Every structure is written in C-alpha cells, then in structure tokens.
Amino acid sequence: GYKWWKEELQKEGGLEKFAEGYRTFGFNRVEGGYTYREWLPNAKQVFLAGEFNMWHNSTPLTNEGFGRWVVHLPDKEDGSPMVPHRCQLKVRMETNDGQWIERV
C-alpha cells in the first residue's frame, strides 16, 4: 500500500524529486550525446529501435533498477546526433513473462 510506496519514493529522493521525472526521463541532452531513459518496471530486456538503426534490436537499454532503463546515444563523429530530429522510433521490450511489446 501507501507505506511501501512512500518508503520506495524516499529511496529516489522523495515525492517532489519523483514528480520532476521529466528532467530525467525521455531524451535529455548530455555532454557528447543524448541519454534516453524509460520507466518500464515489468521489462526483462529493452531496445530502442527506429530509422536510425534500420529498426534492429541493436540499441539495448540497461536496467538501472527501480524499473528505470537507460541508453546513452553518443553523437556521430561530425557532431550530429545519433538519432536525428524527427526520426521515427519505438521501444521494444520483453516482459518478465516472455511477451514482446512495442511502444511508439
């Protein structure tokens, strides 16, 4: 119930920090590229697929714990982003019970 969630949120810095998830989740510019982070608590493995990688499962996300998955997308040698603006994307995930789900 509530007590369990309250204790879990304290591990994340409290409810206020949790509510500022937009600063952490999604695409965020970092030095040398972008970081993409999703909250997928029931995922066994996760991939970012899109036009940038020919829709292949070649860009895996890493489990950070507490349902968070992350991938760092370094800039190309010419300084342009690995994932260009307006590139079509989807997240492919395998759930803990073995189902594959795709999310745009």
mmCIF file with all atom_site columns, C-alpha atoms in Angstrom:
data_model
loop_
_atom_site.group_PDB
_atom_site.id
_atom_site.type_symbol
_atom_site.label_atom_id
_atom_site.label_alt_id
_atom_site.label_comp_id
_atom_site.label_asym_id
_atom_site.label_entity_id
_atom_site.label_seq_id
_atom_site.pdbx_PDB_ins_code
_atom_site.Cartn_x
_atom_site.Cartn_y
_atom_site.Cartn_z
_atom_site.occupancy
_atom_site.B_iso_or_equiv
_atom_site.pdbx_formal_charge
_atom_site.auth_seq_id
_atom_site.auth_comp_id
_atom_site.auth_asym_id
_atom_site.auth_atom_id
_atom_site.pdbx_PDB_model_num
ATOM 1   C CA . GLY A 1 1   ? 0.000  0.000   0.000   1.00 0.00 ? 1   GLY A CA 1
ATOM 2   C CA . TYR A 1 2   ? 0.882  3.601   0.534   1.00 0.00 ? 2   TYR A CA 1
ATOM 3   C CA . LYS A 1 3   ? 3.535  2.928   3.185   1.00 0.00 ? 3   LYS A CA 1
ATOM 4   C CA . TRP A 1 4   ? 5.514  0.707   0.795   1.00 0.00 ? 4   TRP A CA 1
ATOM 5   C CA . TRP A 1 5   ? 5.384  3.342   -1.990  1.00 0.00 ? 5   TRP A CA 1
ATOM 6   C CA . LYS A 1 6   ? 6.312  6.109   0.436   1.00 0.00 ? 6   LYS A CA 1
ATOM 7   C CA . GLU A 1 7   ? 9.414  4.166   1.503   1.00 0.00 ? 7   GLU A CA 1
ATOM 8   C CA . GLU A 1 8   ? 10.322 3.380   -2.131  1.00 0.00 ? 8   GLU A CA 1
ATOM 9   C CA . LEU A 1 9   ? 9.962  7.031   -3.138  1.00 0.00 ? 9   LEU A CA 1
ATOM 10  C CA . GLN A 1 10  ? 12.233 8.070   -0.270  1.00 0.00 ? 10  GLN A CA 1
ATOM 11  C CA . LYS A 1 11  ? 14.956 5.940   -1.888  1.00 0.00 ? 11  LYS A CA 1
ATOM 12  C CA . GLU A 1 12  ? 14.506 8.100   -5.005  1.00 0.00 ? 12  GLU A CA 1
ATOM 13  C CA . GLY A 1 13  ? 14.813 11.394  -3.136  1.00 0.00 ? 13  GLY A CA 1
ATOM 14  C CA . GLY A 1 14  ? 11.182 11.858  -2.117  1.00 0.00 ? 14  GLY A CA 1
ATOM 15  C CA . LEU A 1 15  ? 7.902  12.599  -3.855  1.00 0.00 ? 15  LEU A CA 1
ATOM 16  C CA . GLU A 1 16  ? 8.974  16.046  -5.081  1.00 0.00 ? 16  GLU A CA 1
ATOM 17  C CA . LYS A 1 17  ? 12.032 14.694  -6.899  1.00 0.00 ? 17  LYS A CA 1
ATOM 18  C CA . PHE A 1 18  ? 9.947  11.817  -8.287  1.00 0.00 ? 18  PHE A CA 1
ATOM 19  C CA . ALA A 1 19  ? 7.421  14.356  -9.639  1.00 0.00 ? 19  ALA A CA 1
ATOM 20  C CA . GLU A 1 20  ? 10.219 16.046  -11.604 1.00 0.00 ? 20  GLU A CA 1
ATOM 21  C CA . GLY A 1 21  ? 10.721 12.940  -13.731 1.00 0.00 ? 21  GLY A CA 1
ATOM 22  C CA . TYR A 1 22  ? 10.562 14.978  -16.936 1.00 0.00 ? 22  TYR A CA 1
ATOM 23  C CA . ARG A 1 23  ? 14.098 16.132  -16.100 1.00 0.00 ? 23  ARG A CA 1
ATOM 24  C CA . THR A 1 24  ? 15.282 12.533  -16.062 1.00 0.00 ? 24  THR A CA 1
ATOM 25  C CA . PHE A 1 25  ? 13.052 10.505  -18.400 1.00 0.00 ? 25  PHE A CA 1
ATOM 26  C CA . GLY A 1 26  ? 12.831 10.675  -22.175 1.00 0.00 ? 26  GLY A CA 1
ATOM 27  C CA . PHE A 1 27  ? 15.596 12.203  -24.294 1.00 0.00 ? 27  PHE A CA 1
ATOM 28  C CA . ASN A 1 28  ? 17.964 14.542  -22.478 1.00 0.00 ? 28  ASN A CA 1
ATOM 29  C CA . ARG A 1 29  ? 20.999 16.295  -23.937 1.00 0.00 ? 29  ARG A CA 1
ATOM 30  C CA . VAL A 1 30  ? 24.227 15.443  -22.113 1.00 0.00 ? 30  VAL A CA 1
ATOM 31  C CA . GLU A 1 31  ? 27.836 16.151  -22.996 1.00 0.00 ? 31  GLU A CA 1
ATOM 32  C CA . GLY A 1 32  ? 28.726 14.153  -26.094 1.00 0.00 ? 32  GLY A CA 1
ATOM 33  C CA . GLY A 1 33  ? 25.235 12.971  -26.984 1.00 0.00 ? 33  GLY A CA 1
ATOM 34  C CA . TYR A 1 34  ? 21.803 12.177  -25.559 1.00 0.00 ? 34  TYR A CA 1
ATOM 35  C CA . THR A 1 35  ? 20.559 9.948   -22.777 1.00 0.00 ? 35  THR A CA 1
ATOM 36  C CA . TYR A 1 36  ? 17.238 8.164   -23.228 1.00 0.00 ? 36  TYR A CA 1
ATOM 37  C CA . ARG A 1 37  ? 15.542 6.802   -20.113 1.00 0.00 ? 37  ARG A CA 1
ATOM 38  C CA . GLU A 1 38  ? 12.209 4.999   -19.618 1.00 0.00 ? 38  GLU A CA 1
ATOM 39  C CA . TRP A 1 39  ? 10.348 3.610   -16.619 1.00 0.00 ? 39  TRP A CA 1
ATOM 40  C CA . LEU A 1 40  ? 9.446  0.016   -17.514 1.00 0.00 ? 40  LEU A CA 1
ATOM 41  C CA . PRO A 1 41  ? 9.050  -1.913  -14.242 1.00 0.00 ? 41  PRO A CA 1
ATOM 42  C CA . ASN A 1 42  ? 7.900  -5.174  -15.850 1.00 0.00 ? 42  ASN A CA 1
ATOM 43  C CA . ALA A 1 43  ? 10.640 -5.359  -18.504 1.00 0.00 ? 43  ALA A CA 1
ATOM 44  C CA . LYS A 1 44  ? 13.167 -8.154  -18.836 1.00 0.00 ? 44  LYS A CA 1
ATOM 45  C CA . GLN A 1 45  ? 15.044 -6.505  -21.734 1.00 0.00 ? 45  GLN A CA 1
ATOM 46  C CA . VAL A 1 46  ? 14.514 -3.299  -23.712 1.00 0.00 ? 46  VAL A CA 1
ATOM 47  C CA . PHE A 1 47  ? 15.711 -1.951  -27.079 1.00 0.00 ? 47  PHE A CA 1
ATOM 48  C CA . LEU A 1 48  ? 15.393 1.412   -28.808 1.00 0.00 ? 48  LEU A CA 1
ATOM 49  C CA . ALA A 1 49  ? 14.623 0.818   -32.485 1.00 0.00 ? 49  ALA A CA 1
ATOM 50  C CA . GLY A 1 50  ? 13.991 3.213   -35.322 1.00 0.00 ? 50  GLY A CA 1
ATOM 51  C CA . GLU A 1 51  ? 15.060 4.677   -38.595 1.00 0.00 ? 51  GLU A CA 1
ATOM 52  C CA . PHE A 1 52  ? 18.474 5.485   -37.090 1.00 0.00 ? 52  PHE A CA 1
ATOM 53  C CA . ASN A 1 53  ? 19.349 1.767   -36.683 1.00 0.00 ? 53  ASN A CA 1
ATOM 54  C CA . MET A 1 54  ? 17.243 0.263   -39.502 1.00 0.00 ? 54  MET A CA 1
ATOM 55  C CA . TRP A 1 55  ? 14.650 -0.931  -36.912 1.00 0.00 ? 55  TRP A CA 1
ATOM 56  C CA . HIS A 1 56  ? 17.049 -3.538  -35.494 1.00 0.00 ? 56  HIS A CA 1
ATOM 57  C CA . ASN A 1 57  ? 17.354 -4.538  -31.837 1.00 0.00 ? 57  ASN A CA 1
ATOM 58  C CA . SER A 1 58  ? 20.911 -3.193  -31.845 1.00 0.00 ? 58  SER A CA 1
ATOM 59  C CA . THR A 1 59  ? 20.487 -0.422  -29.268 1.00 0.00 ? 59  THR A CA 1
ATOM 60  C CA . PRO A 1 60  ? 19.807 -2.057  -25.886 1.00 0.00 ? 60  PRO A CA 1
ATOM 61  C CA . LEU A 1 61  ? 18.857 -0.166  -22.760 1.00 0.00 ? 61  LEU A CA 1
ATOM 62  C CA . THR A 1 62  ? 20.483 -1.027  -19.426 1.00 0.00 ? 62  THR A CA 1
ATOM 63  C CA . ASN A 1 63  ? 18.465 -1.696  -16.277 1.00 0.00 ? 63  ASN A CA 1
ATOM 64  C CA . GLU A 1 64  ? 19.272 0.902   -13.594 1.00 0.00 ? 64  GLU A CA 1
ATOM 65  C CA . GLY A 1 65  ? 16.927 -0.614  -11.012 1.00 0.00 ? 65  GLY A CA 1
ATOM 66  C CA . PHE A 1 66  ? 13.526 0.583   -9.719  1.00 0.00 ? 66  PHE A CA 1
ATOM 67  C CA . GLY A 1 67  ? 12.100 -0.003  -13.210 1.00 0.00 ? 67  GLY A CA 1
ATOM 68  C CA . ARG A 1 68  ? 14.408 2.517   -14.909 1.00 0.00 ? 68  ARG A CA 1
ATOM 69  C CA . TRP A 1 69  ? 16.096 1.641   -18.205 1.00 0.00 ? 69  TRP A CA 1
ATOM 70  C CA . VAL A 1 70  ? 18.691 3.860   -19.897 1.00 0.00 ? 70  VAL A CA 1
ATOM 71  C CA . VAL A 1 71  ? 20.845 4.108   -23.035 1.00 0.00 ? 71  VAL A CA 1
ATOM 72  C CA . HIS A 1 72  ? 23.485 6.693   -23.916 1.00 0.00 ? 72  HIS A CA 1
ATOM 73  C CA . LEU A 1 73  ? 23.367 7.734   -27.568 1.00 0.00 ? 73  LEU A CA 1
ATOM 74  C CA . PRO A 1 74  ? 26.709 9.335   -28.439 1.00 0.00 ? 74  PRO A CA 1
ATOM 75  C CA . ASP A 1 75  ? 26.942 11.982  -31.139 1.00 0.00 ? 75  ASP A CA 1
ATOM 76  C CA . LYS A 1 76  ? 28.367 10.956  -34.506 1.00 0.00 ? 76  LYS A CA 1
ATOM 77  C CA . GLU A 1 77  ? 31.943 11.942  -35.376 1.00 0.00 ? 77  GLU A CA 1
ATOM 78  C CA . ASP A 1 78  ? 30.685 15.045  -37.202 1.00 0.00 ? 78  ASP A CA 1
ATOM 79  C CA . GLY A 1 79  ? 28.882 16.184  -34.025 1.00 0.00 ? 79  GLY A CA 1
ATOM 80  C CA . SER A 1 80  ? 25.364 15.437  -35.250 1.00 0.00 ? 80  SER A CA 1
ATOM 81  C CA . PRO A 1 81  ? 23.050 13.366  -33.040 1.00 0.00 ? 81  PRO A CA 1
ATOM 82  C CA . MET A 1 82  ? 22.941 9.578   -33.484 1.00 0.00 ? 82  MET A CA 1
ATOM 83  C CA . VAL A 1 83  ? 19.147 9.863   -33.570 1.00 0.00 ? 83  VAL A CA 1
ATOM 84  C CA . PRO A 1 84  ? 18.232 12.732  -35.909 1.00 0.00 ? 84  PRO A CA 1
ATOM 85  C CA . HIS A 1 85  ? 15.391 15.128  -35.180 1.00 0.00 ? 85  HIS A CA 1
ATOM 86  C CA . ARG A 1 86  ? 12.001 13.776  -36.332 1.00 0.00 ? 86  ARG A CA 1
ATOM 87  C CA . CYS A 1 87  ? 13.358 10.234  -36.597 1.00 0.00 ? 87  CYS A CA 1
ATOM 88  C CA . GLN A 1 88  ? 10.659 7.594   -36.118 1.00 0.00 ? 88  GLN A CA 1
ATOM 89  C CA . LEU A 1 89  ? 11.267 5.449   -33.022 1.00 0.00 ? 89  LEU A CA 1
ATOM 90  C CA . LYS A 1 90  ? 9.757  2.748   -30.886 1.00 0.00 ? 90  LYS A CA 1
ATOM 91  C CA . VAL A 1 91  ? 10.689 0.897   -27.736 1.00 0.00 ? 91  VAL A CA 1
ATOM 92  C CA . ARG A 1 92  ? 10.712 -2.901  -27.914 1.00 0.00 ? 92  ARG A CA 1
ATOM 93  C CA . MET A 1 93  ? 10.582 -4.738  -24.638 1.00 0.00 ? 93  MET A CA 1
ATOM 94  C CA . GLU A 1 94  ? 10.377 -8.287  -23.429 1.00 0.00 ? 94  GLU A CA 1
ATOM 95  C CA . THR A 1 95  ? 8.251  -8.547  -20.305 1.00 0.00 ? 95  THR A CA 1
ATOM 96  C CA . ASN A 1 96  ? 9.151  -10.756 -17.371 1.00 0.00 ? 96  ASN A CA 1
ATOM 97  C CA . ASP A 1 97  ? 6.628  -13.338 -18.598 1.00 0.00 ? 97  ASP A CA 1
ATOM 98  C CA . GLY A 1 98  ? 8.259  -13.536 -22.066 1.00 0.00 ? 98  GLY A CA 1
ATOM 99  C CA . GLN A 1 99  ? 5.872  -11.378 -24.126 1.00 0.00 ? 99  GLN A CA 1
ATOM 100 C CA . TRP A 1 100 ? 7.293  -8.870  -26.624 1.00 0.00 ? 100 TRP A CA 1
ATOM 101 C CA . ILE A 1 101 ? 5.641  -5.441  -26.669 1.00 0.00 ? 101 ILE A CA 1
ATOM 102 C CA . GLU A 1 102 ? 6.358  -2.484  -28.948 1.00 0.00 ? 102 GLU A CA 1
ATOM 103 C CA . ARG A 1 103 ? 5.557  1.058   -27.920 1.00 0.00 ? 103 ARG A CA 1
ATOM 104 C CA . VAL A 1 104 ? 5.742  4.126   -30.161 1.00 0.00 ? 104 VAL A CA 1
#
